[in-house]
Coordinates of C-alpha atoms and ligand atoms in Angstrom, one line a residue:
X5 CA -1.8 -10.4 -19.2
X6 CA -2.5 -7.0 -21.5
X7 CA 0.4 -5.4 -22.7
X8 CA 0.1 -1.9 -24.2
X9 CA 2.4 0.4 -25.9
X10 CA 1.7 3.1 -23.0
X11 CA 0.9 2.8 -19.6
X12 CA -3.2 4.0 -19.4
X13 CA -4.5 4.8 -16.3
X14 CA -3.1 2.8 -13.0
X15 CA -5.7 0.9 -11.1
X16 CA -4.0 -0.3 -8.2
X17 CA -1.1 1.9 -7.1
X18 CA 0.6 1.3 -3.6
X19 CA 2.7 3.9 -1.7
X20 CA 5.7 3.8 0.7
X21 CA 5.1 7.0 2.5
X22 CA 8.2 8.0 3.7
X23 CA 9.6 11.2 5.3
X24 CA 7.3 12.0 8.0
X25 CA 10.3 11.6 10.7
X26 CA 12.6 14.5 8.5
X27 CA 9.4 16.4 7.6
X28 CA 9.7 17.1 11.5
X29 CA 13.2 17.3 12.1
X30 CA 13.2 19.8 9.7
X31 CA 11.0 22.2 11.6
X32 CA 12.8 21.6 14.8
X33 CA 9.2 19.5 16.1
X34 CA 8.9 16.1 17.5
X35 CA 8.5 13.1 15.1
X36 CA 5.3 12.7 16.1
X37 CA 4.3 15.7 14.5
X38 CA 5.5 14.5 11.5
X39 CA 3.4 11.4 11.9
X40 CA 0.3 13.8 12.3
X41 CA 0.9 15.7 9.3
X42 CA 1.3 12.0 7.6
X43 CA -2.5 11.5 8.4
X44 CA -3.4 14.6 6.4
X45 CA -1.3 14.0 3.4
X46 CA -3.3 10.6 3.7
X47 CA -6.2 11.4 3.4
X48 CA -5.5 14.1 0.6
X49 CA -4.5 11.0 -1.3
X50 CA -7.3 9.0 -0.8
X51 CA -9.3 11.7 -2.3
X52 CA -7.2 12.6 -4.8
X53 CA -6.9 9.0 -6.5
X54 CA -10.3 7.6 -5.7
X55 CA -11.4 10.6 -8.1
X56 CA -9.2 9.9 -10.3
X57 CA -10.5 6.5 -10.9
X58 CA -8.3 4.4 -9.4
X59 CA -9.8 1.0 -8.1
X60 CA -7.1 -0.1 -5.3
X61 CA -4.8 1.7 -3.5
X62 CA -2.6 0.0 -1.0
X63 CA -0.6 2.5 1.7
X64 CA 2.2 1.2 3.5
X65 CA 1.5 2.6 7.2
X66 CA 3.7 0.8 9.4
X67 CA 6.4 -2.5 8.6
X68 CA 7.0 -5.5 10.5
X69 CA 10.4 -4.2 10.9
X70 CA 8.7 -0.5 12.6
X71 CA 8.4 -2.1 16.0
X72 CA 12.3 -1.9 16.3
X73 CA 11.5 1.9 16.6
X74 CA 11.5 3.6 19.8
X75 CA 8.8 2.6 22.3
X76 CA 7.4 5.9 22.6
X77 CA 7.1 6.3 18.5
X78 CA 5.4 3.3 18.2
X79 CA 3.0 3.2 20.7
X80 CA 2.1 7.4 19.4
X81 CA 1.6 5.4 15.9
X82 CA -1.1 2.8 17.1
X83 CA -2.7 5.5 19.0
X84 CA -2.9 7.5 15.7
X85 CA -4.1 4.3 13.9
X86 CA -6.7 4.5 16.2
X87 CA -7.5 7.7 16.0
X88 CA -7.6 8.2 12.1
X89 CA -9.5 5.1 11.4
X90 CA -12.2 6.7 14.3
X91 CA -11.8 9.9 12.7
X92 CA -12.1 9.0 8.8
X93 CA -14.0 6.1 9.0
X94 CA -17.2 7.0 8.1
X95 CA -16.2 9.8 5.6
X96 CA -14.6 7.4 3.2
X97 CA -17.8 5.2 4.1
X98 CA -20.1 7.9 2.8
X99 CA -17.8 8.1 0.0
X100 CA -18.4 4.1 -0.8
X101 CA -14.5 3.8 -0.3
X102 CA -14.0 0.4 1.0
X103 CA -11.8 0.0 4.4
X104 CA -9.2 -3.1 4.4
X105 CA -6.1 -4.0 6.7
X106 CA -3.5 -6.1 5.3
X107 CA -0.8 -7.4 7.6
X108 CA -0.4 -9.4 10.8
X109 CA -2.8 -8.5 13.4
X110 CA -1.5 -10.8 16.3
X111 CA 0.3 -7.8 17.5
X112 CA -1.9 -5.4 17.4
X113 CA -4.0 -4.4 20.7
X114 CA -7.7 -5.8 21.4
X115 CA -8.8 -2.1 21.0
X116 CA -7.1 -1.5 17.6
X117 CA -8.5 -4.8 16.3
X118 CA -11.9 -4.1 17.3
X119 CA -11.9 -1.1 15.6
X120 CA -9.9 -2.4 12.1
X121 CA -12.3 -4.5 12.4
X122 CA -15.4 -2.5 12.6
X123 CA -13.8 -0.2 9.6
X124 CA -13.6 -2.8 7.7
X125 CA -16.9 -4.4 8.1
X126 CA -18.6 -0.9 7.6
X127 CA -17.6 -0.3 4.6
X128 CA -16.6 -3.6 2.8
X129 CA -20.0 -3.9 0.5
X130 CA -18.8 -0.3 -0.8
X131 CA -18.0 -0.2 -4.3
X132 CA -15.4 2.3 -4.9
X133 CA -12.0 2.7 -4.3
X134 CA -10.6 -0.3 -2.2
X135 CA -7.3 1.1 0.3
X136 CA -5.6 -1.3 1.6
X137 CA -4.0 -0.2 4.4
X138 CA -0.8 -2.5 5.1
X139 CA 0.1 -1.9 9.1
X140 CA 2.2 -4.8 10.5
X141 CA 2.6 -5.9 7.2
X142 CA 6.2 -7.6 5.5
X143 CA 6.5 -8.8 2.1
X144 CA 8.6 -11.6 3.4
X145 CA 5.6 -12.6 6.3
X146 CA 3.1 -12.3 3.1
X147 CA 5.1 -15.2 0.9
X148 CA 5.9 -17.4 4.0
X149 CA 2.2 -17.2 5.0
X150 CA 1.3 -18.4 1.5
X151 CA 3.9 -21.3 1.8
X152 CA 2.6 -22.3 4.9
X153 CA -0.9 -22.6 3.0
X154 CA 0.4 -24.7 0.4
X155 CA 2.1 -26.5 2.6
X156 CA -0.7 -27.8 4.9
X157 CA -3.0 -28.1 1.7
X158 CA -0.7 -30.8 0.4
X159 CA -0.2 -32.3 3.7
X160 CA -3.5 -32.5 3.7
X161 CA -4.1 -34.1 0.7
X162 CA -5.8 -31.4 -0.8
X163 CA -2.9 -30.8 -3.8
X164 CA -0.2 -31.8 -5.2
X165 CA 3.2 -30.3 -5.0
X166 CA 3.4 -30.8 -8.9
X167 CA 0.3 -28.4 -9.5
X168 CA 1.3 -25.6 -7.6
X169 CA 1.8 -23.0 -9.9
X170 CA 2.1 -19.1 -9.4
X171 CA -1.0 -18.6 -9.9
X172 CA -1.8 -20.7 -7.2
X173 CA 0.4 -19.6 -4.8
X174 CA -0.5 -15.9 -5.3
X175 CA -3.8 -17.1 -4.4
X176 CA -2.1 -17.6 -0.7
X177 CA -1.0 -14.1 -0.6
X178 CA -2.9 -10.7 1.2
X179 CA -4.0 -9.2 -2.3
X180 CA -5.1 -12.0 -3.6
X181 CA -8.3 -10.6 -4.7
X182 CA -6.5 -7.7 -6.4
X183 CA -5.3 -7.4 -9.8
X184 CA -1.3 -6.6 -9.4
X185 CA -0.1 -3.0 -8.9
X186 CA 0.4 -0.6 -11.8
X187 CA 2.2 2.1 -9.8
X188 CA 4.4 2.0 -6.9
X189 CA 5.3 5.3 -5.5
X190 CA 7.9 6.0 -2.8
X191 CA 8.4 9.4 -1.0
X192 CA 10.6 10.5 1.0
X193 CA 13.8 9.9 -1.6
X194 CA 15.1 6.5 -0.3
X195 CA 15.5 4.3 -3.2
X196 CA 14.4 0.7 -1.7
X197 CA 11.2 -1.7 -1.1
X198 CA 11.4 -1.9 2.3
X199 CA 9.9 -5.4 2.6
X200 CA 7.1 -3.7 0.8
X201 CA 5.4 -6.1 -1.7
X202 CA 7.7 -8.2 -2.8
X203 CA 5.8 -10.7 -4.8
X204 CA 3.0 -8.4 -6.2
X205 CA 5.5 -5.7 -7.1
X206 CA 7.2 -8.1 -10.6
X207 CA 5.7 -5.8 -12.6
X208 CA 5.1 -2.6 -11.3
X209 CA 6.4 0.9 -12.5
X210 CA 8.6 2.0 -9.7
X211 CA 8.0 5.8 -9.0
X212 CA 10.4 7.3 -6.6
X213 CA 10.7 11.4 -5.5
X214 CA 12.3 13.0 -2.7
X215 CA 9.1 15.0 -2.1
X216 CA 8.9 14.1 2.1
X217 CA 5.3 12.4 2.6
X218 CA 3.6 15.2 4.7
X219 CA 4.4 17.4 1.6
X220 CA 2.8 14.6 -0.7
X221 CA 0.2 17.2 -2.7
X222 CA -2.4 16.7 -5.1
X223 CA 0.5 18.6 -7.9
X224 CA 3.4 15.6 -6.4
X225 CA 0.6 12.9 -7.2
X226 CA -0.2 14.3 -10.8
X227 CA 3.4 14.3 -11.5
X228 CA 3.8 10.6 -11.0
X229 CA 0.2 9.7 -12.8
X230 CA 1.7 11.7 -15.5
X231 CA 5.0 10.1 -15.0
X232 CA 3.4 6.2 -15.3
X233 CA 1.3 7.3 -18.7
X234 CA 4.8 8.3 -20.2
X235 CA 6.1 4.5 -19.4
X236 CA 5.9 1.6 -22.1
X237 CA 4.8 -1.3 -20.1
X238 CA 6.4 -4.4 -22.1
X239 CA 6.1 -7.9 -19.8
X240 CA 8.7 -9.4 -21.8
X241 CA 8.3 -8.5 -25.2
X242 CA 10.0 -6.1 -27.7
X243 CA 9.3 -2.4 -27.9
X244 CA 8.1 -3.1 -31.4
X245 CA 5.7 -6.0 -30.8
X246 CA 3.9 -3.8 -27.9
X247 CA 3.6 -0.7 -30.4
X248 CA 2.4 -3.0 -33.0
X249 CA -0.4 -5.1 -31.4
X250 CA -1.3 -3.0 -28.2
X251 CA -4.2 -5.2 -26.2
X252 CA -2.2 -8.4 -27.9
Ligands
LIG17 C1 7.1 7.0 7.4 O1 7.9 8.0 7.8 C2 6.1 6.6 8.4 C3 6.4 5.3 9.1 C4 7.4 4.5 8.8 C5 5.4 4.9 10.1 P1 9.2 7.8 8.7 O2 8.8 7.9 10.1 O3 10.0 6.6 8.2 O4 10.0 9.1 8.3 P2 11.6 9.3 8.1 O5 12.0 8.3 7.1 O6 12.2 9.0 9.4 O7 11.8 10.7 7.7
LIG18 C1 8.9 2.0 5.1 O1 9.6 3.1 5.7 C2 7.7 1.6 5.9 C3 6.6 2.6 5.9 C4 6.6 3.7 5.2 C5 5.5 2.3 6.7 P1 10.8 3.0 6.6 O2 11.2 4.4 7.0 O3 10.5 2.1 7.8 O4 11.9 2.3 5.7 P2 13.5 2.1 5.9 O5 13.7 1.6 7.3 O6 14.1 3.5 5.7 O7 13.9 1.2 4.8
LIG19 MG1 11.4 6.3 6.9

C-alpha cells in the first residue's frame, strides 16, 4: 500500500448520485424527469473524468433497497437503463471506455440483461476508462456473495479456513479486479453510504456536497478533484512519517 503526503490524482472514484427526485420536485415536474436529467449529468461525468485520467469509475445507479420505490418509478428506471445503455453505448465504445455492470442481475428483465450484456461485451477489450455501473447492487449482497465463495471453496476442499485472509476474501467481491477507490463522492447532501461499497470504501476520501446530481457540472466535479489533492492520505501512520518518506 503507497502512502503519500498528498492525495495525487484519484484513479478509481465512485459516486452516489443523489438528488434526481428533489431536482424535480423543485421545478414542480415529475420525478421521472429528474431521473432523465440524471442521465445527462451522467454522461457529462463520464467525459469529464475519463479526460481527466481517471482509470475506474464506479456510479451507483440503482440499490437493492430502490425496488421498495414506487412501481411506477422503478419500472421508468429500468426502462431508462435500457435506454441510456442503447443510447450511449457505442459512444463511450468509440471512446475505448469500457462498459461493466456490477450487481445482482437475477432481477433484472431478459431484455435489460441481453442488452448489459451486449454493452459490456462490446466494449470490454477497451482500454480506457473502466465505469462500473452498480444497478441492483448492495454492499451487504457484495460481502455475503464473497462468504458464500469461501465458504463452498472450503467445503470443497479447496482452502482452509485458517488461510483466508483479506486479501483473499476481497478476491470474492464485484471489484475485485480493481485497485480500491480514492474518491467517493455523494450528491445530493445526504451524509450516508447507502449500502454503497462497504468493504472497498476502508480507505477512501469521503467527498460529500449538497450540489443535487442533475446539477452535477464539470465546475461541482473540479471542486471535489481539487478537494481530494488537498487531503493527506495516511493508512495508519503519523502525519510526519507520510511527509517524511512519501512512496514509503
Ligand atoms: C438518485 O436520486 C437516483 C436513484 C436512486 C435511482 P433520487 O431518486 O434518490 O433523488 P432524491 O434523493 O429523491 O432527490
Ligand atoms: C442511493 O440513493 C442509491 C443511488 C443513488 C442509486 P438513495 O436515494 O436510494 O439513498 P437513501 O435511501 O436516501 O439512503
Ligand atoms: Mg435519494
Amino acid at each position: 500500500m503507497t502512502t503519500q503526503s498528498k492525495a495525487s490524482s484519484p484513479s478509481h472514484i465512485c459516486v452516489i448520485m443523489d438528488g434526481n427526485g428533489r431536482w424535480a420536485k423543485k421545478r414542480l415536474m415529475p420525478r421521472s424527469f429528474g431521473h432523465r436529467k440524471g442521465v445527462e449529468a451522467t454522461r457529462r461525468c463520464v467525459e469529464f473524468f475519463a479526460t481527466a485520467g481517471v482509470k475506474y469509475l464506479t456510479l451507483f445507479a440503482f440499490s437493492s433497497e430502490n425496488w421498495n420505490r414506487p412501481d411506477d418509478e422503478v419500472s421508468n428506471l429500468m426502462e431508462l437503463f435500457m435506454r441510456s445503455l442503447q443510447r450511449y453505448t457505442d459512444e463511450l465504445h468509440d471512446q475505448g471506455l469500457r462498459i461493466r455492470f456490477i450487481g445482482d442481475r437475477d432481477q433484472f428483465s431478459d431484455k435489460l440483461c441481453q442488452q448489459i450484456e451486449q454493452s459490456e461485451v462490446k466494449t470490454e477489450n477497451n482500454r480506457g476508462m473502466t465505469v462500473n455501473i452498480a444497478a441492483n447492487y448492495g454492499g451487504q449482497w457484495d460481502i455475503v456473495n464473497a462468504a458464500r465463495q469461501l465458504a463452498t471453496r472450503v467445503q470443497e476442499g479447496d482452502i482452509n479456513i485458517a488461510d483466508i485472509d483479506a486479501q483473499q476474501f476481497a478476491s470474492g467481491l464485484v471489484l475485485d479486479d480493481a485497485p480500491n477507490p480514492d474518491l467517493f463522492i455523494r450528491t445530493g447532501g445526504e451524509q450516508r453510504i447507502s449500502n454503497f461499497l462497504l468493504w472497498q470504501l476502508a480507505y477512501t476520501e469521503f467527498y460529500f456536497c449538497d450540489c443535487l446530481w442533475p446539477d452535477f457540472d464539470e465546475r461541482e466535479m473540479q471542486l471535489a478533484i481539487d478537494e481530494f489533492q488537498r487531503r493527506q492520505r495516511r493508512f495508519g501512520k503519523t502525519g510526519e512519517q507520510v511527509e517524511v518518506a512519501p512512496e514509503c
